[in-house]
Every structure is written in C-alpha cells, then in structure tokens.
Amino acid sequence: MSTTDAPAYEVDARNRVKRRHDRGFYDHETVHALLDAAALCHVSYVIDGQPYCTPTLFWREGTTLYWHGSSASRMLRNLSTGEPACLTVTHLDSLVLARCGFNHSADYRSVMAFGQAKLVTDPVEKRRALVMMVDRFFPDRTASLRQSTDQEIKATAVIAMEIERASAKIRAKGVADDDEDYALPIYAERLPIRTVIGAPEPCPRLMPGVARTADLAHYQAGRLLDDALTDAYAEAYKA
Amino acid sequence: MSTTDAPAYEVDARNRVKRRHDRGFYDHETVHALLDAAALCHVSYVIDGQPYCTPTLFWREGTTLYWHGSSASRMLRNLSTGEPACLTVTHLDSLVLARCGFNHSADYRSVMAFGQAKLVTDPVEKRRALVMMVDRFFPDRTASLRQSTDQEIKATAVIAMEIERASAKIRAKGVADDDEDYALPIYAERLPIRTVIGAPEPCPRLMPGVARTADLAHYQAGRLLDDALTDAYAEAYKA
C-alpha cells in the first residue's frame, strides 16, 4: 500500500508500530483512506494526569483533523490552548476463531494520529469548518439548510489538530494458525463483521412534498458505511 | 434505566456527564449491558504526558475489565505497575440529518470507564483470564482447542482494571429540530447504522468432517453483533 516515494508521516516513538510491525503503514494514502472511511473516532487527551477517551464524529482536511462539541465540554476547555491528543479510528472487520486460544484474533484497520489539539478561533475558518462538518458527510447539504445563527456558532466549538505523526495498522488475514495445528480436528473460521446502512427513516414531521435529497445518494440501505463515507468524502472534497 | 436503589457507580469529576447530562447513566445495569454488547474498545493511557488511544478486544467480569496484548507492547510495559486508564466503548446507531447544521447529530450508546490498569501476574488468575478471553465470546470454546503452551501464556499479557468510576451516555431520539424549524421545507432523516455479522467463512484448511461448533450458535449471518455478543456473554457467565 505504500511506495518509497509516496508522501508519508515521519516515524518516531509515538507512532512507530512496535507490536506486529509488519501490520504498520505510514503513507498518507493508506492513513487518509482509513480516516475518510469513518465518521466516528475516539480522541484521547489528558487532564491532571488522567487520560480520557471520548467518542466523537470527525473529519479530515489535508493533514488536519477536525472534530467538534459544545463549548462547555470538559475536553474543549482543556484543549483551547493546544494540548497533546491522539485520535484513533478503528474498523472492525472480523472476529477470528483459531485452533488454539493464542491465535484467536480479529481483522481490523486502524489509524492512530498524534498532534496538538487546538480550538478553532478564527471566525472565517470556524464558519468554513462548520459547513464541512455537515458537507463532508452529505456533500453540499448546508446550502439547503436553515442558516446557522450566531448563537449556534458560538455554542459549537471546533477543534483542529494538525497530524504530526500517524500510523495505520491493518490485519486482514483471517485464520492464521501454527502450521502443525492445521492437522487437528478443530473448527476454525473467520466471522465477518460489517457496519452497514439501514433503511433511512425520514423525519415524521416533513413538510408535504419534501423528498430525500441528492446529498444523501451515497447512503443507500445495505451499503457498507465505510464505502458510503469514502464516496461522500471524495465528492465533498473533489477538485 | 436506573432506579435509585440499583447498584451504581459513584460520580465525581472524572465520570460526571457534563455536556447533555440528561443523556448520562451511572447504574451498573446500563453501564454493564453496553460493555457486554461490545467486543472492541478503545483504551487511553498516558506516557510522559502524551495520550495514546489504542483499540483492543476486551471483556468484563463483575466490575473488572480485562484486555490483552503482547507482553512487548508499549502500553503494557507502561501499565504493569498500575496506571490511570480510561476504557471507552461506543455503539454508533445512526447519523441524524436535521434541518439546520447545529442539530445534525448521531444516535449512540457509549461507556467511559476509569480505573488503574494493572498487569495480571498471578498465574491462576492469568490462566483463568486467558480462558475467558476466548470463552466470553464463544462459550466453552477453550475446552475444544489445542491447549495453550507455556510460551504462549508467557507471550500474552493480560491487563485488569477495576472500574472506579464509569458513566454511560445514550442518545436515541433521531431527528430533534428546533420547534419552529419543522415548518421549513427541508428534508431530514435518521440514517440507521447497524453492525452485523456476515456469512461465516470456515477455514479452508479444516480437517474432513469438522463442523461448526455449538459455541458459535449465537453468531448467525445477519444478526446484530451487539445482540450476539450480549447472548454469548450471558451464556458464558450464567450462574
């Protein structure tokens, strides 16, 4: 997935994949594709030595990650001056049942990204980020919405983190037993896990004649969520 | 979901749900049910002031959480003497498209659990944990497997964290627009997200006559992963 000339994140003690280093990737293409296929991440930060792990929606723009929350939240108060953070995305693709306990595993695709999380305070950058917070998932949707009020913009905090270091880690091999164990009469399987889109549920209070919009075309029932998110991302950030 | 007499986690600054506190729950029943419906968690820990957010499989036993990894991993070296950690589980249930950007949201069920993560060093506790690491997901499966070698047990580190504080946070209301916005001709919907089990893929190298085992009965194609995990958990820890 990487070539030696491709843009890649620098490697240091923070992001080097130590355990199972054969599963590690640092090139932008691999790292960014896994980020853009996700809506949910977990962000870790520290307050007084105590780590917190907070789930949130997020998106990427170049080598910057964005997420948001209420201006009142604990995390955001702490991060306003720039605090070290780690944003992690994980796609769980399977549970792997092997012939011994030790080789039980899971297939997954994950990214850990490190940087300094900072509040977006510039009004122009914040307005643009609040548009992309919606449009990254649903291209051009903001144009069809009731405009945000000043109060809403004030109440929403946007966090930006330039990625200083990042790594992807991928396991995609299913059952991998010790050679001598394949001769044992023990059942083993790869149990696929799929995160899919269900049947859309239109708001019961829609005005008459209001139909599903083109910005949602990528989100059809039964599609893999990561495929839909990848396609929507490509459309939202197309040149 | 909670009654005043039900067992609950104490609340302090670590686990109090501050933002949208109406979405917060502290009772064991709610917190444990969300944990037991998951296989994947994200664990946050701190090394030299730098937060790390690591995805891993985990399980619960009473008010203790367990996870594992190679003895060589960075996290485990650091946690061997007991280090503050935060283990978070998130079920993403929908993306919510509202009539303004501010009310775009997601339905989710999450738990944040805080405690001191410690290496399990007692050999008896470690052996039992290595059995439950498999059997919690696939009840009684270990009995049918090739036994673990001393080398494998040595190479697997088990981490235990007694839950000192925990909170659940649940949003499950779909579209929730401002009252006056429902009159606008704008499309809004709840887009369900489902994490489901795919068609099992038996190992291509199974010995002749080896069939899928009863420990996997909960994992049928099309089932919701959290339902399967909940059922398997109940069977594994039945009285």
mmCIF file of N, CA, C and O in Angstrom, chain A residues 34-105:
data_model
loop_
_atom_site.group_PDB
_atom_site.id
_atom_site.type_symbol
_atom_site.label_atom_id
_atom_site.label_comp_id
_atom_site.label_asym_id
_atom_site.label_seq_id
_atom_site.Cartn_x
_atom_site.Cartn_y
_atom_site.Cartn_z
ATOM 1 N N LEU A 34 -8.218 5.332 5.454
ATOM 2 C CA LEU A 34 -8.893 4.742 6.620
ATOM 3 C C LEU A 34 -9.619 5.809 7.430
ATOM 4 O O LEU A 34 -10.694 5.555 7.985
ATOM 5 N N LEU A 35 -9.052 7.003 7.500
ATOM 6 C CA LEU A 35 -9.727 8.098 8.206
ATOM 7 C C LEU A 35 -10.998 8.517 7.469
ATOM 8 O O LEU A 35 -12.052 8.709 8.083
ATOM 9 N N ASP A 36 -10.904 8.633 6.142
ATOM 10 C CA ASP A 36 -12.031 9.150 5.363
ATOM 11 C C ASP A 36 -13.162 8.135 5.232
ATOM 12 O O ASP A 36 -14.265 8.481 4.802
ATOM 13 N N ALA A 37 -12.890 6.893 5.588
ATOM 14 C CA ALA A 37 -13.926 5.850 5.566
ATOM 15 C C ALA A 37 -14.669 5.764 6.892
ATOM 16 O O ALA A 37 -15.482 4.856 7.095
ATOM 17 N N ALA A 38 -14.405 6.708 7.795
ATOM 18 C CA ALA A 38 -15.015 6.652 9.129
ATOM 19 C C ALA A 38 -15.728 7.951 9.469
ATOM 20 O O ALA A 38 -15.363 9.028 8.986
ATOM 21 N N ALA A 39 -16.754 7.835 10.307
ATOM 22 C CA ALA A 39 -17.424 9.003 10.867
ATOM 23 C C ALA A 39 -17.059 9.159 12.342
ATOM 24 O O ALA A 39 -16.936 10.266 12.849
ATOM 25 N N LEU A 40 -16.896 8.036 13.002
ATOM 26 C CA LEU A 40 -16.641 8.001 14.447
ATOM 27 C C LEU A 40 -15.158 7.815 14.731
ATOM 28 O O LEU A 40 -14.502 6.980 14.095
ATOM 29 N N CYS A 41 -14.643 8.578 15.673
ATOM 30 C CA CYS A 41 -13.292 8.337 16.175
ATOM 31 C C CYS A 41 -13.340 8.357 17.699
ATOM 32 O O CYS A 41 -14.375 8.647 18.308
ATOM 33 N N HIS A 42 -12.231 8.014 18.295
ATOM 34 C CA HIS A 42 -12.045 8.203 19.735
ATOM 35 C C HIS A 42 -10.836 9.110 19.925
ATOM 36 O O HIS A 42 -9.780 8.858 19.337
ATOM 37 N N VAL A 43 -11.010 10.152 20.736
ATOM 38 C CA VAL A 43 -9.936 11.099 20.994
ATOM 39 C C VAL A 43 -9.472 10.943 22.438
ATOM 40 O O VAL A 43 -10.293 10.944 23.364
ATOM 41 N N SER A 44 -8.165 10.800 22.606
ATOM 42 C CA SER A 44 -7.591 10.731 23.954
ATOM 43 C C SER A 44 -6.888 12.026 24.287
ATOM 44 O O SER A 44 -6.186 12.591 23.450
ATOM 45 N N TYR A 45 -7.100 12.451 25.507
ATOM 46 C CA TYR A 45 -6.426 13.650 25.997
ATOM 47 C C TYR A 45 -6.221 13.474 27.491
ATOM 48 O O TYR A 45 -6.718 12.519 28.095
ATOM 49 N N VAL A 46 -5.472 14.385 28.105
ATOM 50 C CA VAL A 46 -5.051 14.224 29.498
ATOM 51 C C VAL A 46 -5.423 15.463 30.288
ATOM 52 O O VAL A 46 -5.174 16.582 29.844
ATOM 53 N N ILE A 47 -6.032 15.258 31.437
ATOM 54 C CA ILE A 47 -6.260 16.362 32.365
ATOM 55 C C ILE A 47 -5.701 15.946 33.721
ATOM 56 O O ILE A 47 -6.143 14.933 34.287
ATOM 57 N N ASP A 48 -4.726 16.684 34.204
ATOM 58 C CA ASP A 48 -4.114 16.381 35.508
ATOM 59 C C ASP A 48 -3.658 14.927 35.592
ATOM 60 O O ASP A 48 -3.899 14.240 36.598
ATOM 61 N N GLY A 49 -3.052 14.450 34.533
ATOM 62 C CA GLY A 49 -2.514 13.090 34.539
ATOM 63 C C GLY A 49 -3.531 12.009 34.271
ATOM 64 O O GLY A 49 -3.178 10.833 34.130
ATOM 65 N N GLN A 50 -4.805 12.378 34.219
ATOM 66 C CA GLN A 50 -5.868 11.390 33.979
ATOM 67 C C GLN A 50 -6.196 11.346 32.488
ATOM 68 O O GLN A 50 -6.560 12.364 31.906
ATOM 69 N N PRO A 51 -6.062 10.173 31.874
ATOM 70 C CA PRO A 51 -6.455 10.070 30.469
ATOM 71 C C PRO A 51 -7.973 9.955 30.308
ATOM 72 O O PRO A 51 -8.653 9.340 31.139
ATOM 73 N N TYR A 52 -8.466 10.578 29.253
ATOM 74 C CA TYR A 52 -9.873 10.481 28.865
ATOM 75 C C TYR A 52 -9.931 9.972 27.431
ATOM 76 O O TYR A 52 -9.085 10.341 26.602
ATOM 77 N N CYS A 53 -10.915 9.176 27.151
ATOM 78 C CA CYS A 53 -11.116 8.631 25.800
ATOM 79 C C CYS A 53 -12.548 8.936 25.394
ATOM 80 O O CYS A 53 -13.493 8.351 25.931
ATOM 81 N N THR A 54 -12.710 9.863 24.472
ATOM 82 C CA THR A 54 -14.028 10.401 24.132
ATOM 83 C C THR A 54 -14.399 10.075 22.693
ATOM 84 O O THR A 54 -13.619 10.369 21.782
ATOM 85 N N PRO A 55 -15.557 9.474 22.476
ATOM 86 C CA PRO A 55 -16.007 9.225 21.098
ATOM 87 C C PRO A 55 -16.584 10.495 20.490
ATOM 88 O O PRO A 55 -17.251 11.264 21.176
ATOM 89 N N THR A 56 -16.326 10.708 19.227
ATOM 90 C CA THR A 56 -16.899 11.882 18.558
ATOM 91 C C THR A 56 -16.881 11.688 17.052
ATOM 92 O O THR A 56 -16.128 10.856 16.530
ATOM 93 N N LEU A 57 -17.719 12.449 16.344
ATOM 94 C CA LEU A 57 -17.623 12.495 14.892
ATOM 95 C C LEU A 57 -16.449 13.401 14.521
ATOM 96 O O LEU A 57 -16.112 14.317 15.256
ATOM 97 N N PHE A 58 -15.845 13.142 13.379
ATOM 98 C CA PHE A 58 -14.662 13.911 12.981
ATOM 99 C C PHE A 58 -14.563 13.896 11.468
ATOM 100 O O PHE A 58 -15.282 13.153 10.778
ATOM 101 N N TRP A 59 -13.662 14.699 10.918
ATOM 102 C CA TRP A 59 -13.318 14.590 9.511
ATOM 103 C C TRP A 59 -11.923 15.139 9.280
ATOM 104 O O TRP A 59 -11.336 15.780 10.154
ATOM 105 N N ARG A 60 -11.397 14.856 8.089
ATOM 106 C CA ARG A 60 -10.034 15.241 7.732
ATOM 107 C C ARG A 60 -10.056 16.271 6.605
ATOM 108 O O ARG A 60 -10.918 16.228 5.730
ATOM 109 N N GLU A 61 -9.093 17.172 6.644
ATOM 110 C CA GLU A 61 -8.889 18.095 5.532
ATOM 111 C C GLU A 61 -7.373 18.223 5.351
ATOM 112 O O GLU A 61 -6.693 18.810 6.206
ATOM 113 N N GLY A 62 -6.843 17.651 4.282
ATOM 114 C CA GLY A 62 -5.388 17.633 4.125
ATOM 115 C C GLY A 62 -4.765 16.804 5.239
ATOM 116 O O GLY A 62 -5.131 15.647 5.436
ATOM 117 N N THR A 63 -3.870 17.414 5.978
ATOM 118 C CA THR A 63 -3.285 16.703 7.120
ATOM 119 C C THR A 63 -3.795 17.268 8.444
ATOM 120 O O THR A 63 -3.143 17.163 9.479
ATOM 121 N N THR A 64 -4.990 17.855 8.388
ATOM 122 C CA THR A 64 -5.617 18.369 9.614
ATOM 123 C C THR A 64 -6.879 17.562 9.919
ATOM 124 O O THR A 64 -7.662 17.259 9.018
ATOM 125 N N LEU A 65 -7.063 17.219 11.174
ATOM 126 C CA LEU A 65 -8.282 16.554 11.621
ATOM 127 C C LEU A 65 -9.135 17.562 12.386
ATOM 128 O O LEU A 65 -8.608 18.395 13.127
ATOM 129 N N TYR A 66 -10.446 17.461 12.185
ATOM 130 C CA TYR A 66 -11.381 18.342 12.860
ATOM 131 C C TYR A 66 -12.409 17.521 13.635
ATOM 132 O O TYR A 66 -12.840 16.467 13.173
ATOM 133 N N TRP A 67 -12.805 18.011 14.775
ATOM 134 C CA TRP A 67 -13.964 17.451 15.470
ATOM 135 C C TRP A 67 -14.618 18.571 16.256
ATOM 136 O O TRP A 67 -14.145 19.700 16.271
ATOM 137 N N HIS A 68 -15.723 18.293 16.863
ATOM 138 C CA HIS A 68 -16.462 19.392 17.488
ATOM 139 C C HIS A 68 -17.158 18.953 18.755
ATOM 140 O O HIS A 68 -17.114 17.794 19.143
ATOM 141 N N GLY A 69 -17.782 19.894 19.398
ATOM 142 C CA GLY A 69 -18.506 19.612 20.629
ATOM 143 C C GLY A 69 -19.009 20.917 21.184
ATOM 144 O O GLY A 69 -18.768 21.979 20.626
ATOM 145 N N SER A 70 -19.730 20.813 22.277
ATOM 146 C CA SER A 70 -20.221 22.017 22.935
ATOM 147 C C SER A 70 -19.043 22.812 23.483
ATOM 148 O O SER A 70 -18.037 22.254 23.920
ATOM 149 N N SER A 71 -19.180 24.112 23.475
ATOM 150 C CA SER A 71 -18.118 24.942 24.044
ATOM 151 C C SER A 71 -17.940 24.656 25.530
ATOM 152 O O SER A 71 -16.919 24.993 26.120
ATOM 153 N N ALA A 72 -18.941 24.030 26.130
ATOM 154 C CA ALA A 72 -18.889 23.806 27.573
ATOM 155 C C ALA A 72 -18.171 22.518 27.952
ATOM 156 O O ALA A 72 -17.903 22.286 29.125
ATOM 157 N N SER A 73 -17.850 21.698 26.979
ATOM 158 C CA SER A 73 -17.378 20.368 27.373
ATOM 159 C C SER A 73 -15.982 20.421 27.984
ATOM 160 O O SER A 73 -15.160 21.267 27.677
ATOM 161 N N ARG A 74 -15.756 19.461 28.830
ATOM 162 C CA ARG A 74 -14.502 19.344 29.572
ATOM 163 C C ARG A 74 -13.300 19.301 28.650
ATOM 164 O O ARG A 74 -12.318 19.998 28.819
ATOM 165 N N MET A 75 -13.410 18.462 27.616
ATOM 166 C CA MET A 75 -12.287 18.300 26.719
ATOM 167 C C MET A 75 -11.918 19.616 26.061
ATOM 168 O O MET A 75 -10.755 19.981 25.974
ATOM 169 N N LEU A 76 -12.926 20.335 25.618
ATOM 170 C CA LEU A 76 -12.658 21.520 24.821
ATOM 171 C C LEU A 76 -12.085 22.642 25.666
ATOM 172 O O LEU A 76 -11.237 23.388 25.214
ATOM 173 N N ARG A 77 -12.544 22.758 26.882
ATOM 174 C CA ARG A 77 -11.945 23.756 27.762
ATOM 175 C C ARG A 77 -10.451 23.493 27.888
ATOM 176 O O ARG A 77 -9.633 24.390 27.876
ATOM 177 N N ASN A 78 -10.127 22.207 27.999
ATOM 178 C CA ASN A 78 -8.742 21.849 28.224
ATOM 179 C C ASN A 78 -7.876 22.032 26.986
ATOM 180 O O ASN A 78 -6.691 22.311 27.077
ATOM 181 N N LEU A 79 -8.480 21.835 25.822
ATOM 182 C CA LEU A 79 -7.680 21.828 24.604
ATOM 183 C C LEU A 79 -7.531 23.207 23.958
ATOM 184 O O LEU A 79 -6.856 23.343 22.952
ATOM 185 N N SER A 80 -8.136 24.228 24.561
ATOM 186 C CA SER A 80 -8.202 25.518 23.881
ATOM 187 C C SER A 80 -6.818 26.108 23.631
ATOM 188 O O SER A 80 -6.622 26.856 22.679
ATOM 189 N N THR A 81 -5.866 25.788 24.454
ATOM 190 C CA THR A 81 -4.545 26.366 24.278
ATOM 191 C C THR A 81 -3.608 25.449 23.513
ATOM 192 O O THR A 81 -2.442 25.783 23.310
ATOM 193 N N GLY A 82 -4.103 24.309 23.066
ATOM 194 C CA GLY A 82 -3.250 23.368 22.369
ATOM 195 C C GLY A 82 -2.743 22.322 23.332
ATOM 196 O O GLY A 82 -1.902 22.605 24.184
ATOM 197 N N GLU A 83 -3.272 21.115 23.228
ATOM 198 C CA GLU A 83 -2.888 20.049 24.150
ATOM 199 C C GLU A 83 -2.600 18.804 23.336
ATOM 200 O O GLU A 83 -3.261 18.555 22.326
ATOM 201 N N PRO A 84 -1.641 17.990 23.777
ATOM 202 C CA PRO A 84 -1.364 16.767 23.033
ATOM 203 C C PRO A 84 -2.593 15.849 23.040
ATOM 204 O O PRO A 84 -3.253 15.696 24.064
ATOM 205 N N ALA A 85 -2.883 15.299 21.886
ATOM 206 C CA ALA A 85 -4.040 14.423 21.754
ATOM 207 C C ALA A 85 -3.687 13.277 20.820
ATOM 208 O O ALA A 85 -2.694 13.338 20.080
ATOM 209 N N CYS A 86 -4.478 12.250 20.900
ATOM 210 C CA CYS A 86 -4.350 11.108 19.994
ATOM 211 C C CYS A 86 -5.744 10.758 19.502
ATOM 212 O O CYS A 86 -6.642 10.518 20.308
ATOM 213 N N LEU A 87 -5.925 10.796 18.196
ATOM 214 C CA LEU A 87 -7.218 10.480 17.598
ATOM 215 C C LEU A 87 -7.098 9.137 16.887
ATOM 216 O O LEU A 87 -6.218 8.948 16.038
ATOM 217 N N THR A 88 -7.978 8.217 17.261
ATOM 218 C CA THR A 88 -7.901 6.851 16.737
ATOM 219 C C THR A 88 -9.201 6.451 16.055
ATOM 220 O O THR A 88 -10.287 6.744 16.554
ATOM 221 N N VAL A 89 -9.048 5.823 14.905
ATOM 222 C CA VAL A 89 -10.182 5.279 14.153
ATOM 223 C C VAL A 89 -9.962 3.784 13.989
ATOM 224 O O VAL A 89 -8.854 3.354 13.659
ATOM 225 N N THR A 90 -10.998 3.008 14.232
ATOM 226 C CA THR A 90 -10.871 1.558 14.081
ATOM 227 C C THR A 90 -12.059 1.002 13.315
ATOM 228 O O THR A 90 -13.205 1.267 13.666
ATOM 229 N N HIS A 91 -11.756 0.261 12.260
ATOM 230 C CA HIS A 91 -12.761 -0.516 11.542
ATOM 231 C C HIS A 91 -12.580 -1.970 11.951
ATOM 232 O O HIS A 91 -11.532 -2.564 11.672
ATOM 233 N N LEU A 92 -13.573 -2.539 12.607
ATOM 234 C CA LEU A 92 -13.500 -3.954 12.991
ATOM 235 C C LEU A 92 -14.099 -4.781 11.856
ATOM 236 O O LEU A 92 -15.274 -4.642 11.533
ATOM 237 N N ASP A 93 -13.288 -5.639 11.239
ATOM 238 C CA ASP A 93 -13.725 -6.362 10.042
ATOM 239 C C ASP A 93 -14.088 -7.814 10.295
ATOM 240 O O ASP A 93 -14.796 -8.415 9.474
ATOM 241 N N SER A 94 -13.569 -8.396 11.352
ATOM 242 C CA SER A 94 -13.936 -9.791 11.640
ATOM 243 C C SER A 94 -13.487 -10.174 13.044
ATOM 244 O O SER A 94 -12.628 -9.506 13.640
ATOM 245 N N LEU A 95 -14.091 -11.247 13.534
ATOM 246 C CA LEU A 95 -13.526 -11.983 14.659
ATOM 247 C C LEU A 95 -12.931 -13.260 14.074
ATOM 248 O O LEU A 95 -13.525 -13.878 13.186
ATOM 249 N N VAL A 96 -11.772 -13.641 14.568
ATOM 250 C CA VAL A 96 -11.063 -14.789 14.004
ATOM 251 C C VAL A 96 -10.968 -15.896 15.046
ATOM 252 O O VAL A 96 -10.394 -15.693 16.126
ATOM 253 N N LEU A 97 -11.548 -17.040 14.726
ATOM 254 C CA LEU A 97 -11.538 -18.191 15.628
ATOM 255 C C LEU A 97 -10.505 -19.185 15.135
ATOM 256 O O LEU A 97 -10.643 -19.734 14.030
ATOM 257 N N ALA A 98 -9.495 -19.416 15.948
ATOM 258 C CA ALA A 98 -8.382 -20.274 15.563
ATOM 259 C C ALA A 98 -8.450 -21.610 16.288
ATOM 260 O O ALA A 98 -9.422 -21.896 16.986
ATOM 261 N N ARG A 99 -7.422 -22.415 16.093
ATOM 262 C CA ARG A 99 -7.385 -23.758 16.681
ATOM 263 C C ARG A 99 -6.749 -23.777 18.067
ATOM 264 O O ARG A 99 -6.689 -24.808 18.716
ATOM 265 N N CYS A 100 -6.241 -22.645 18.514
ATOM 266 C CA CYS A 100 -5.758 -22.503 19.890
ATOM 267 C C CYS A 100 -6.133 -21.107 20.358
ATOM 268 O O CYS A 100 -6.414 -20.218 19.540
ATOM 269 N N GLY A 101 -6.145 -20.916 21.665
ATOM 270 C CA GLY A 101 -6.541 -19.621 22.204
ATOM 271 C C GLY A 101 -5.647 -18.495 21.718
ATOM 272 O O GLY A 101 -6.124 -17.408 21.373
ATOM 273 N N PHE A 102 -4.366 -18.776 21.661
ATOM 274 C CA PHE A 102 -3.378 -17.749 21.343
ATOM 275 C C PHE A 102 -3.603 -17.131 19.967
ATOM 276 O O PHE A 102 -3.341 -15.943 19.773
ATOM 277 N N ASN A 103 -4.057 -17.908 19.011
ATOM 278 C CA ASN A 103 -4.238 -17.393 17.650
ATOM 279 C C ASN A 103 -5.631 -16.828 17.384
ATOM 280 O O ASN A 103 -5.929 -16.436 16.253
ATOM 281 N N HIS A 104 -6.486 -16.801 18.402
ATOM 282 C CA HIS A 104 -7.737 -16.064 18.241
ATOM 283 C C HIS A 104 -7.395 -14.587 18.045
ATOM 284 O O HIS A 104 -6.502 -14.044 18.701
ATOM 285 N N SER A 105 -8.105 -13.942 17.151
ATOM 286 C CA SER A 105 -7.726 -12.578 16.799
ATOM 287 C C SER A 105 -8.909 -11.858 16.183
ATOM 288 O O SER A 105 -10.064 -12.280 16.323
#
